[in-house]
Amino acid sequence: IDSESSKNVGANLERITADLKQMRQETASLTAQIADKNS
């Protein structure tokens, strides 16, 4: 049971990390769009 749950934790961490990276990229592109409009 322990090894299964630790595997799931690892998979969840990878998924969360990927989500965070994607959010950061989307935020960066939105920020760039706003900066373009302001300039």
C-alpha atoms as a printed R data frame, in Angstrom:
   type eleno elety resid chain resno      x      y       z
1  ATOM     1    CA   ILE     A     1  0.000  0.000   0.000
2  ATOM     2    CA   ASP     A     2  2.786  2.433   0.922
3  ATOM     3    CA   SER     A     3  4.673  1.963  -2.350
4  ATOM     4    CA   GLU     A     4  1.470  2.515  -4.344
5  ATOM     5    CA   SER     A     5  0.646  5.757  -2.534
6  ATOM     6    CA   SER     A     6  4.194  7.070  -2.943
7  ATOM     7    CA   LYS     A     7  3.977  6.314  -6.680
8  ATOM     8    CA   ASN     A     8  0.757  8.312  -6.839
9  ATOM     9    CA   VAL     A     9  2.372 11.195  -4.973
10 ATOM    10    CA   GLY     A    10  5.168 11.239  -7.549
11 ATOM    11    CA   ALA     A    11  2.699 11.200 -10.429
12 ATOM    12    CA   ASN     A    12  0.634 13.949  -8.808
13 ATOM    13    CA   LEU     A    13  3.745 16.084  -8.269
14 ATOM    14    CA   GLU     A    14  4.680 15.710 -11.932
15 ATOM    15    CA   ARG     A    15  1.167 16.685 -13.000
16 ATOM    16    CA   ILE     A    16  1.118 19.688 -10.649
17 ATOM    17    CA   THR     A    17  4.550 20.796 -11.852
18 ATOM    18    CA   ALA     A    18  3.416 20.549 -15.475
19 ATOM    19    CA   ASP     A    19  0.263 22.538 -14.666
20 ATOM    20    CA   LEU     A    20  2.316 25.236 -12.931
21 ATOM    21    CA   LYS     A    21  4.677 25.503 -15.899
22 ATOM    22    CA   GLN     A    22  1.730 25.828 -18.275
23 ATOM    23    CA   MET     A    23  0.092 28.480 -16.092
24 ATOM    24    CA   ARG     A    24  3.359 30.414 -15.961
25 ATOM    25    CA   GLN     A    25  3.664 30.317 -19.751
26 ATOM    26    CA   GLU     A    26  0.063 31.471 -20.189
27 ATOM    27    CA   THR     A    27  0.581 34.260 -17.655
28 ATOM    28    CA   ALA     A    28  3.753 35.336 -19.451
29 ATOM    29    CA   SER     A    29  2.011 35.465 -22.824
30 ATOM    30    CA   LEU     A    30 -0.925 37.404 -21.354
31 ATOM    31    CA   THR     A    31  1.498 39.842 -19.727
32 ATOM    32    CA   ALA     A    32  3.270 40.274 -23.055
33 ATOM    33    CA   GLN     A    33 -0.039 40.980 -24.810
34 ATOM    34    CA   ILE     A    34 -0.976 43.600 -22.209
35 ATOM    35    CA   ALA     A    35  2.473 45.191 -22.449
36 ATOM    36    CA   ASP     A    36  2.119 45.371 -26.241
37 ATOM    37    CA   LYS     A    37 -1.234 47.143 -25.942
38 ATOM    38    CA   ASN     A    38  0.161 49.667 -23.468
39 ATOM    39    CA   SER     A    39  3.264 50.515 -25.484
